[in-house]
Short mmCIF file of C-alpha atoms and ligand atoms in Angstrom, two decimals:
data_model
loop_
_atom_site.label_atom_id
_atom_site.label_comp_id
_atom_site.label_asym_id
_atom_site.label_seq_id
_atom_site.Cartn_x
_atom_site.Cartn_y
_atom_site.Cartn_z
CA MET A 1 10.44 -19.06 -14.07
CA ILE A 2 7.29 -18.06 -15.54
CA GLU A 3 4.34 -20.73 -16.03
CA LEU A 4 1.21 -19.81 -17.43
CA SER A 5 -1.76 -21.34 -15.64
CA SER A 6 -4.90 -21.56 -16.62
CA PRO A 7 -7.09 -18.79 -17.92
CA ILE A 8 -9.28 -16.46 -15.94
CA ASN A 9 -11.58 -13.58 -17.53
CA GLY A 10 -10.17 -14.85 -20.89
CA ILE A 11 -6.29 -14.35 -20.05
CA GLU A 12 -3.77 -16.78 -18.93
CA GLY A 13 -2.69 -16.56 -15.39
CA PHE A 14 0.75 -16.66 -14.07
CA SER A 15 2.58 -19.33 -11.36
CA ASN A 16 5.28 -18.26 -9.31
CA ARG A 17 6.00 -18.27 -5.25
CA ILE A 18 3.66 -15.14 -4.94
CA THR A 19 0.81 -16.57 -6.71
CA ALA A 20 1.27 -20.00 -4.73
CA LEU A 21 1.57 -18.12 -1.71
CA PHE A 22 -1.60 -16.11 -2.02
CA LYS A 23 -3.41 -18.66 -4.28
CA ILE A 24 -4.14 -15.84 -6.73
CA ASP A 25 -3.95 -15.69 -10.62
CA TYR A 26 -1.84 -12.52 -10.84
CA PRO A 27 0.89 -11.30 -8.70
CA ILE A 28 -0.88 -7.79 -8.37
CA ILE A 29 -1.71 -6.58 -5.04
CA GLN A 30 -3.72 -3.43 -4.14
CA ALA A 31 -2.12 -1.93 -1.17
CA GLY A 32 -3.64 -1.32 1.93
CA MET A 33 -4.31 2.45 2.34
CA ILE A 34 -6.09 4.50 5.12
CA TRP A 35 -9.68 5.49 3.91
CA ALA A 36 -9.04 4.31 0.44
CA SER A 37 -8.89 0.75 0.50
CA GLY A 38 -12.33 -1.22 2.26
CA TRP A 39 -14.09 -4.07 1.71
CA LYS A 40 -15.24 -2.99 -1.72
CA LEU A 41 -11.85 -2.31 -3.21
CA ALA A 42 -10.31 -5.40 -1.75
CA SER A 43 -13.13 -7.59 -3.01
CA ALA A 44 -12.96 -6.20 -6.24
CA VAL A 45 -9.58 -6.73 -6.75
CA SER A 46 -9.50 -10.37 -5.52
CA ASN A 47 -12.43 -11.38 -7.63
CA ALA A 48 -10.49 -10.12 -10.57
CA GLY A 49 -7.39 -12.45 -9.84
CA GLY A 50 -5.19 -10.01 -7.70
CA LEU A 51 -5.00 -9.61 -4.13
CA GLY A 52 -7.12 -7.06 -2.30
CA LEU A 53 -6.14 -5.91 0.88
CA ILE A 54 -8.14 -4.00 3.57
CA GLY A 55 -6.24 -1.02 4.84
CA SER A 56 -6.95 -1.35 8.69
CA GLY A 57 -5.09 1.67 9.71
CA SER A 58 -8.17 4.02 9.48
CA MET A 59 -10.80 1.70 11.16
CA TYR A 60 -12.08 1.56 14.68
CA PRO A 61 -12.27 -2.35 15.84
CA ASP A 62 -15.65 -2.44 14.92
CA VAL A 63 -15.59 -1.07 11.28
CA LEU A 64 -12.63 -3.54 10.60
CA ARG A 65 -14.60 -6.35 11.68
CA GLU A 66 -17.57 -5.36 9.28
CA HIS A 67 -15.42 -4.96 6.65
CA ILE A 68 -13.95 -8.28 6.76
CA GLN A 69 -17.33 -9.85 6.98
CA LYS A 70 -18.75 -7.97 3.95
CA CYS A 71 -15.24 -8.89 2.01
CA ILE A 72 -15.84 -12.66 3.04
CA ALA A 73 -19.49 -12.17 1.59
CA ALA A 74 -18.22 -10.25 -1.41
CA THR A 75 -15.66 -12.84 -2.42
CA PRO A 76 -14.44 -16.67 -2.54
CA ARG A 77 -10.99 -15.45 -3.19
CA SER A 78 -8.02 -14.88 -1.09
CA PHE A 79 -8.08 -11.16 0.36
CA GLY A 80 -5.57 -9.87 3.47
CA VAL A 81 -5.72 -6.77 5.80
CA ASN A 82 -2.91 -4.35 6.01
CA VAL A 83 -2.02 -3.55 9.67
CA PRO A 84 0.01 -0.43 10.17
CA LEU A 85 2.22 -1.62 13.49
CA LEU A 86 1.55 2.29 14.61
CA TYR A 87 -2.19 1.76 15.04
CA PRO A 88 -3.30 2.83 18.60
CA ASP A 89 -5.75 -0.25 19.18
CA ILE A 90 -3.29 -2.89 17.54
CA GLU A 91 -4.11 -5.68 19.79
CA LYS A 92 -7.74 -5.62 18.96
CA HIS A 93 -7.04 -5.49 15.40
CA ILE A 94 -5.02 -8.69 15.65
CA GLN A 95 -7.75 -9.91 17.74
CA ILE A 96 -10.02 -9.53 15.22
CA ILE A 97 -8.33 -10.83 12.38
CA ILE A 98 -7.63 -13.86 14.18
CA ASP A 99 -11.21 -14.29 15.08
CA GLU A 100 -12.58 -13.75 11.75
CA GLY A 101 -10.05 -16.29 10.08
CA VAL A 102 -8.39 -13.72 7.76
CA LYS A 103 -5.92 -15.79 6.43
CA ILE A 104 -3.45 -13.12 4.75
CA VAL A 105 -1.87 -10.28 6.65
CA PHE A 106 0.54 -7.27 5.57
CA THR A 107 2.08 -5.54 8.38
CA SER A 108 3.87 -2.13 7.60
CA ALA A 109 5.17 0.72 9.44
CA GLY A 110 6.97 -0.75 12.62
CA ASN A 111 8.99 -3.83 13.65
CA PRO A 112 7.69 -7.08 12.73
CA LYS A 113 8.97 -8.98 15.59
CA THR A 114 6.20 -8.58 17.86
CA TRP A 115 3.19 -9.88 16.04
CA THR A 116 4.76 -12.04 12.93
CA SER A 117 5.14 -15.18 15.39
CA ILE A 118 1.56 -14.60 16.95
CA LEU A 119 -0.31 -14.61 13.61
CA LYS A 120 1.79 -17.60 12.13
CA GLU A 121 0.77 -19.54 15.23
CA LYS A 122 -2.56 -19.10 13.80
CA GLY A 123 -1.69 -20.44 10.09
CA ILE A 124 -1.75 -16.73 8.72
CA THR A 125 0.22 -15.60 5.73
CA VAL A 126 2.60 -12.82 7.02
CA VAL A 127 4.08 -10.14 4.81
CA HIS A 128 6.02 -7.16 6.03
CA VAL A 129 6.56 -3.89 4.31
CA VAL A 130 10.15 -2.43 4.25
CA SER A 131 12.14 0.47 2.83
CA SER A 132 15.72 -0.78 3.33
CA SER A 133 17.41 -4.49 3.05
CA LYS A 134 18.10 -4.27 6.86
CA PHE A 135 14.70 -4.31 7.73
CA ALA A 136 14.07 -6.75 5.03
CA ARG A 137 16.48 -9.29 6.82
CA LYS A 138 14.84 -8.30 10.20
CA ALA A 139 11.39 -9.41 8.52
CA GLU A 140 12.67 -12.88 7.32
CA GLU A 141 14.28 -13.64 11.12
CA ALA A 142 10.59 -12.80 12.16
CA GLY A 143 9.54 -15.45 10.08
CA CYS A 144 7.54 -13.58 7.29
CA ASP A 145 6.83 -15.53 3.99
CA ALA A 146 7.52 -12.49 1.96
CA VAL A 147 8.14 -8.67 2.07
CA VAL A 148 6.94 -5.81 -0.02
CA ALA A 149 10.05 -3.59 -1.05
CA GLU A 150 8.55 0.08 -1.08
CA GLY A 151 10.61 2.68 -2.39
CA PHE A 152 10.85 6.43 -2.31
CA GLU A 153 8.25 7.17 -4.95
CA ALA A 154 5.42 5.34 -2.86
CA GLY A 155 2.55 7.30 -1.26
CA GLY A 156 1.82 7.48 2.33
CA HIS A 157 4.25 6.21 5.02
CA ASN A 158 7.75 5.89 3.93
CA GLY A 159 11.27 4.91 4.92
CA ARG A 160 13.33 7.71 6.01
CA GLU A 161 16.47 7.26 3.88
CA GLU A 162 14.54 7.68 0.41
CA THR A 163 15.84 4.57 -1.38
CA THR A 164 14.12 4.61 -4.77
CA THR A 165 12.36 1.50 -5.79
CA MET A 166 15.20 1.01 -8.62
CA VAL A 167 18.16 0.60 -5.99
CA LEU A 168 16.14 -1.11 -3.13
CA VAL A 169 14.34 -3.80 -5.31
CA PRO A 170 17.66 -5.40 -5.97
CA ALA A 171 18.99 -4.68 -2.51
CA VAL A 172 16.17 -6.51 -0.67
CA ILE A 173 16.46 -9.36 -3.43
CA ASN A 174 20.28 -9.70 -2.66
CA ALA A 175 19.34 -9.88 1.42
CA VAL A 176 16.49 -12.38 1.39
CA LYS A 177 15.59 -15.52 0.43
CA ILE A 178 11.64 -15.00 0.73
CA PRO A 179 10.21 -13.46 -2.33
CA VAL A 180 10.25 -10.09 -2.84
CA ILE A 181 7.04 -7.85 -3.81
CA ALA A 182 7.92 -4.36 -5.21
CA ALA A 183 6.39 -1.15 -4.57
CA GLY A 184 6.42 2.73 -5.24
CA GLY A 185 6.14 3.88 -8.76
CA ILE A 186 4.28 1.23 -10.05
CA ALA A 187 0.82 1.69 -11.78
CA THR A 188 1.25 -0.01 -15.16
CA GLY A 189 2.31 -3.57 -16.98
CA ARG A 190 5.60 -2.22 -18.24
CA GLN A 191 6.32 -0.54 -14.96
CA MET A 192 5.38 -4.47 -13.63
CA LEU A 193 7.79 -5.99 -15.91
CA ALA A 194 10.33 -3.23 -15.01
CA VAL A 195 10.55 -4.57 -11.72
CA MET A 196 9.90 -8.24 -12.29
CA VAL A 197 13.02 -7.84 -15.00
CA MET A 198 15.12 -6.81 -11.41
CA GLY A 199 13.70 -10.15 -9.43
CA ALA A 200 10.40 -9.17 -7.80
CA GLU A 201 7.80 -11.79 -7.77
CA GLY A 202 4.93 -9.66 -7.67
CA VAL A 203 3.59 -5.92 -7.51
CA GLN A 204 2.00 -3.85 -4.94
CA MET A 205 0.30 -0.57 -6.19
CA GLY A 206 -1.80 1.78 -4.22
CA SER A 207 -2.19 5.19 -6.04
CA ARG A 208 -3.49 3.39 -9.29
CA PHE A 209 -6.39 1.73 -7.13
CA VAL A 210 -6.88 5.15 -5.19
CA VAL A 211 -8.35 6.05 -8.45
CA SER A 212 -10.56 3.05 -8.99
CA GLU A 213 -14.44 3.45 -8.66
CA GLU A 214 -14.68 1.14 -5.92
CA ALA A 215 -11.99 2.99 -3.54
CA SER A 216 -13.70 4.73 -0.93
CA SER A 217 -11.22 8.19 -0.97
CA HIS A 218 -13.42 11.45 -1.77
CA ILE A 219 -14.06 12.25 -5.37
CA ASN A 220 -12.52 15.33 -5.04
CA PHE A 221 -9.00 13.59 -4.17
CA LYS A 222 -9.60 11.23 -7.03
CA ASN A 223 -9.73 14.10 -9.27
CA ALA A 224 -6.76 15.82 -7.83
CA VAL A 225 -4.97 12.47 -8.26
CA ILE A 226 -5.80 11.92 -12.19
CA ASN A 227 -5.44 15.95 -12.73
CA SER A 228 -1.49 15.96 -10.95
CA PHE A 229 1.99 15.99 -12.46
CA GLU A 230 5.21 14.98 -11.60
CA GLY A 231 6.56 17.16 -8.81
CA ASP A 232 3.26 17.66 -7.29
CA THR A 233 4.35 15.11 -4.43
CA ILE A 234 6.53 15.17 -1.53
CA LEU A 235 8.06 13.32 1.08
CA THR A 236 7.76 15.15 4.04
CA MET A 237 6.93 15.48 8.27
CA LYS A 238 10.12 13.65 8.60
CA GLN A 239 10.55 14.76 12.31
CA LEU A 240 6.94 13.18 12.97
CA THR A 241 6.19 9.88 10.47
CA PRO A 242 7.49 10.37 7.15
CA VAL A 243 4.77 10.53 4.76
CA ARG A 244 4.22 11.28 0.81
CA ILE A 245 1.79 13.74 -0.15
CA PHE A 246 0.39 16.53 -2.34
CA LYS A 247 1.60 19.81 -1.71
CA ASN A 248 -1.06 21.71 -1.02
CA LYS A 249 -2.33 24.73 1.51
CA PHE A 250 -1.79 21.95 4.49
CA TYR A 251 1.95 20.90 3.32
CA GLN A 252 2.73 24.54 3.11
CA GLN A 253 2.11 25.34 6.43
CA MET A 254 3.96 22.34 8.27
CA HIS A 255 6.80 22.96 5.61
CA GLU A 256 6.96 26.64 6.81
CA ALA A 257 6.82 25.81 10.35
CA GLU A 258 9.77 23.37 9.70
CA ILE A 259 11.81 25.83 8.34
CA LYS A 260 11.12 28.25 11.26
CA GLY A 261 12.54 25.62 13.34
CA ALA A 262 9.41 24.43 15.09
CA SER A 263 9.58 21.56 17.79
CA VAL A 264 7.97 18.42 17.38
CA GLU A 265 5.29 19.42 19.72
CA GLU A 266 4.58 22.56 17.93
CA LEU A 267 4.41 20.43 14.80
CA LYS A 268 2.05 17.97 16.15
CA GLU A 269 -0.36 20.61 17.29
CA LEU A 270 -0.40 22.21 14.15
CA LEU A 271 -1.20 18.35 12.38
CA GLY A 272 -3.74 18.06 14.65
CA ARG A 273 -6.04 15.50 14.50
CA ALA A 274 -7.75 13.21 11.27
CA ARG A 275 -5.91 15.71 9.00
CA ALA A 276 -6.12 12.48 6.70
CA LYS A 277 -9.52 11.75 7.04
CA ARG A 278 -10.56 15.46 6.17
CA GLY A 279 -8.25 15.18 2.85
CA MET A 280 -8.61 11.74 1.61
CA PHE A 281 -12.01 10.92 2.87
CA GLU A 282 -14.26 13.97 3.12
CA GLY A 283 -12.12 15.59 -0.08
CA ASN A 284 -11.08 18.87 1.61
CA LEU A 285 -8.19 19.46 -0.92
CA GLU A 286 -6.60 22.60 1.00
CA GLU A 287 -6.77 21.76 4.84
CA GLY A 288 -6.37 17.71 4.49
CA GLU A 289 -3.03 15.47 4.51
CA LEU A 290 -3.43 13.92 0.94
CA GLU A 291 -1.28 10.90 0.76
CA ILE A 292 -0.22 9.55 -2.48
CA GLY A 293 2.48 8.11 -4.82
CA GLN A 294 4.61 9.96 -6.97
CA VAL A 295 2.94 7.86 -9.77
CA SER A 296 0.01 9.93 -9.60
CA ALA A 297 1.58 12.02 -12.56
CA ASN A 298 0.98 8.88 -14.51
CA LEU A 299 -2.71 8.48 -13.86
CA ASN A 300 -5.34 9.87 -16.13
CA ASP A 301 -8.53 7.91 -15.55
CA ILE A 302 -11.02 6.38 -12.54
CA LEU A 303 -11.79 2.64 -13.65
CA PRO A 304 -13.15 -0.05 -12.00
CA ALA A 305 -10.97 -2.01 -9.99
CA ALA A 306 -11.28 -5.18 -12.31
CA LYS A 307 -10.50 -3.30 -15.49
CA ILE A 308 -7.22 -2.14 -13.53
CA VAL A 309 -6.14 -5.35 -12.86
CA ASP A 310 -7.10 -6.32 -16.35
CA GLU A 311 -4.86 -3.72 -18.10
CA VAL A 312 -2.15 -4.13 -16.01
CA TRP A 313 -1.80 -7.85 -16.85
CA LYS A 314 -2.78 -7.42 -20.51
CA GLU A 315 0.02 -4.84 -20.93
CA PHE A 316 2.56 -6.79 -18.64
CA LYS A 317 2.25 -9.58 -20.89
CA GLU A 318 2.27 -7.62 -24.14
CA ALA A 319 5.47 -6.05 -22.77
CA LEU A 320 7.02 -9.28 -21.85
CA ALA A 321 6.55 -10.34 -25.11
CA ASN A 322 8.04 -7.42 -26.89
CA PRO A 323 10.22 -5.45 -23.86
CA LEU A 324 12.06 -2.84 -26.12
CA LYS A 325 9.03 -0.61 -26.82
CA ASN A 326 11.04 1.61 -29.29
CA ILE A 327 13.15 -0.98 -31.60
P1 NDP B 1 -5.08 10.82 13.57
O1 NDP B 1 -4.26 10.63 15.06
O2 NDP B 1 -4.65 11.93 13.20
O3 NDP B 1 -6.30 10.69 13.72
C1 NDP B 1 -6.93 9.10 13.68
C2 NDP B 1 -7.58 9.16 12.69
O4 NDP B 1 -7.95 7.52 12.67
C3 NDP B 1 -9.18 9.94 12.74
O5 NDP B 1 -9.77 10.19 11.77
C4 NDP B 1 -10.00 8.17 13.24
O6 NDP B 1 -11.29 8.49 12.99
C5 NDP B 1 -9.13 7.12 13.03
N1 NDP B 1 -9.45 5.94 13.70
C6 NDP B 1 -9.44 4.97 13.31
N2 NDP B 1 -9.34 4.06 14.15
C7 NDP B 1 -8.92 4.98 15.39
C8 NDP B 1 -8.64 4.42 16.94
N3 NDP B 1 -8.63 3.23 17.45
N4 NDP B 1 -8.37 5.57 17.53
C9 NDP B 1 -8.20 7.06 17.22
N5 NDP B 1 -8.50 7.23 15.95
C10 NDP B 1 -9.00 6.08 15.02
O7 NDP B 1 -4.15 10.07 12.82
P2 NDP B 1 -3.62 9.52 11.48
O8 NDP B 1 -5.19 9.93 10.29
O9 NDP B 1 -2.61 10.36 10.96
O10 NDP B 1 -3.45 8.15 11.03
C11 NDP B 1 -4.08 7.05 11.90
C12 NDP B 1 -3.66 5.64 11.48
O11 NDP B 1 -3.26 5.46 10.31
C13 NDP B 1 -2.52 5.61 11.91
O12 NDP B 1 -2.45 4.54 12.90
C14 NDP B 1 -1.32 5.31 11.24
O13 NDP B 1 -0.16 4.75 11.12
C15 NDP B 1 -2.12 4.94 9.68
N6 NDP B 1 -1.83 5.01 8.42
C16 NDP B 1 -1.67 3.85 7.84
C17 NDP B 1 -0.88 4.39 6.49
C18 NDP B 1 -0.86 3.29 5.43
O14 NDP B 1 -0.42 3.79 4.63
N7 NDP B 1 -1.33 2.14 5.50
C19 NDP B 1 -1.05 6.15 6.05
C20 NDP B 1 -0.78 6.96 7.12
C21 NDP B 1 -1.51 6.78 8.18
P3 NDP B 1 -12.58 9.45 13.32
O15 NDP B 1 -11.87 10.97 12.90
O16 NDP B 1 -13.63 8.92 12.64
O17 NDP B 1 -12.74 9.45 14.92
P1 NDP B 2 11.49 3.85 14.85
O1 NDP B 2 12.06 4.33 13.86
O2 NDP B 2 12.08 4.50 16.36
O3 NDP B 2 11.67 2.15 15.07
C1 NDP B 2 11.17 1.20 16.04
C2 NDP B 2 11.83 -0.01 15.90
O4 NDP B 2 11.42 -0.87 14.74
C3 NDP B 2 13.25 -0.14 16.14
O5 NDP B 2 13.48 -1.21 16.42
C4 NDP B 2 13.40 -0.22 14.15
O6 NDP B 2 14.67 -0.77 13.78
C5 NDP B 2 12.08 -0.93 13.74
N1 NDP B 2 11.56 -0.93 12.36
C6 NDP B 2 11.07 0.42 12.07
N2 NDP B 2 10.32 0.44 10.86
C7 NDP B 2 10.88 -1.04 10.55
C8 NDP B 2 10.24 -1.64 9.36
N3 NDP B 2 9.97 -1.09 8.13
N4 NDP B 2 11.09 -3.17 9.27
C9 NDP B 2 11.49 -3.66 10.25
N5 NDP B 2 11.64 -2.76 11.62
C10 NDP B 2 11.60 -1.90 11.75
O7 NDP B 2 9.94 4.19 15.27
P2 NDP B 2 8.76 3.73 14.98
O8 NDP B 2 8.20 2.60 15.53
O9 NDP B 2 7.63 4.86 14.85
O10 NDP B 2 8.59 3.04 13.23
C11 NDP B 2 8.61 4.62 12.38
C12 NDP B 2 9.93 3.72 11.57
O11 NDP B 2 9.36 2.78 10.88
C13 NDP B 2 10.59 5.01 10.77
O12 NDP B 2 11.77 4.92 10.93
C14 NDP B 2 10.16 5.06 9.43
O13 NDP B 2 10.53 5.13 8.29
C15 NDP B 2 9.86 3.19 9.42
N6 NDP B 2 8.66 3.32 8.42
C16 NDP B 2 8.82 2.37 7.57
C17 NDP B 2 7.86 1.89 6.36
C18 NDP B 2 8.26 0.77 5.22
O14 NDP B 2 8.71 -0.06 5.77
N7 NDP B 2 8.07 1.26 4.16
C19 NDP B 2 6.61 2.42 6.60
C20 NDP B 2 6.39 3.19 7.53
C21 NDP B 2 7.70 3.88 8.40
P3 NDP B 2 16.25 -0.20 14.20
O15 NDP B 2 16.09 0.47 15.66
O16 NDP B 2 16.64 -1.51 13.95
O17 NDP B 2 16.34 0.67 13.18
#
């Protein structure tokens, strides 16, 4: 049931289980992304009425603490931290999140059982990112407050089963009672409306916010994103951790090694260390790992984060009033 709430930035807000859970105006969430989403991006999205997330996966513990403190200083509104459960220093990250009084945590890439109850005991709202209805049920059983159903189109870490957002979102909605946030292939208000018609109560967008002015990603990477086309990304490295990236020279090398039957150890050696940093943060478009979603093909401009939130919300409302574009 859609209810319009008090206006912010001159646009009417919105009220459902997701806006109530996070105390936000619009059910628009900026994904936690390594090397792209520090406190500048997260606070800008939160100040614009959405929910910003600090992507902690690329941060040493002290760096994370600094970003949380700066985010608290930069916004009086809700924000959260994304914690990839594969992270090597996860205990330290969780302790910092608790010590610094973070109220919202999105976990991803792993089993939500271990950390959800510990975070919930501290009064933290916990959301888990899933790629199947089986994982969604596990997240609900673990006590999560909501799930992000992230489809095949999404950038970065992704499920092995290649379930698209169009199929995953209804499957997850049927599987759980907690609210579902859709992700993967969403960057515009019309794409947002499409998943909300299927029953999602919010959207999480990554790629759209990679090409924001506040994202810490390198300008070379941002330019590559806005100049890309359909077919430029691929879900790869399934023998290691499945990840959607641009098909650049680094990808070709990994792909050729896989075709030749390289072992997991050989692939790890070829991957080496800090490939993601080299690509997305340092801007080496040939040798780096460039994590991005398929929706990059729909993106043509680098905008301030607040304008992105504003444009998506305006288009969503216009589309809601007039959903069938060509009739
Ligand atoms: P690598 O092992 O190749 O490199 C580690 C990178 O992470 C380095 O660039 C390093 O920075 C940085 N880093 C931050 N904290 C630590 C730490 N405590 N120990 C070691 N290195 C650290 O890993 P990846 O770059 O492939 O992945 C790094 C992390 O990001 C993993 O935890 C992974 O799960 C997560 N991740 C999250 C994604 C998401 O979408 N949320 C997507 C992909 C990965 P420096 O070079 O400055 O030492
Ligand atoms: P495993 O695949 O061996 O998983 C280890 C344990 O975690 C298993 O018990 C597995 O459940 C469970 N698990 C894995 N992912 C999830 C999840 N998203 N939600 C709930 N439970 C989960 O190895 P890793 O721990 O290294 O995890 C990597 C896995 O996570 C890969 O399979 C990858 O496809 C998936 N992944 C999913 C993401 C997403 O949700 N969008 C993001 C990144 C990775 P069980 O054995 O019962 O299947």
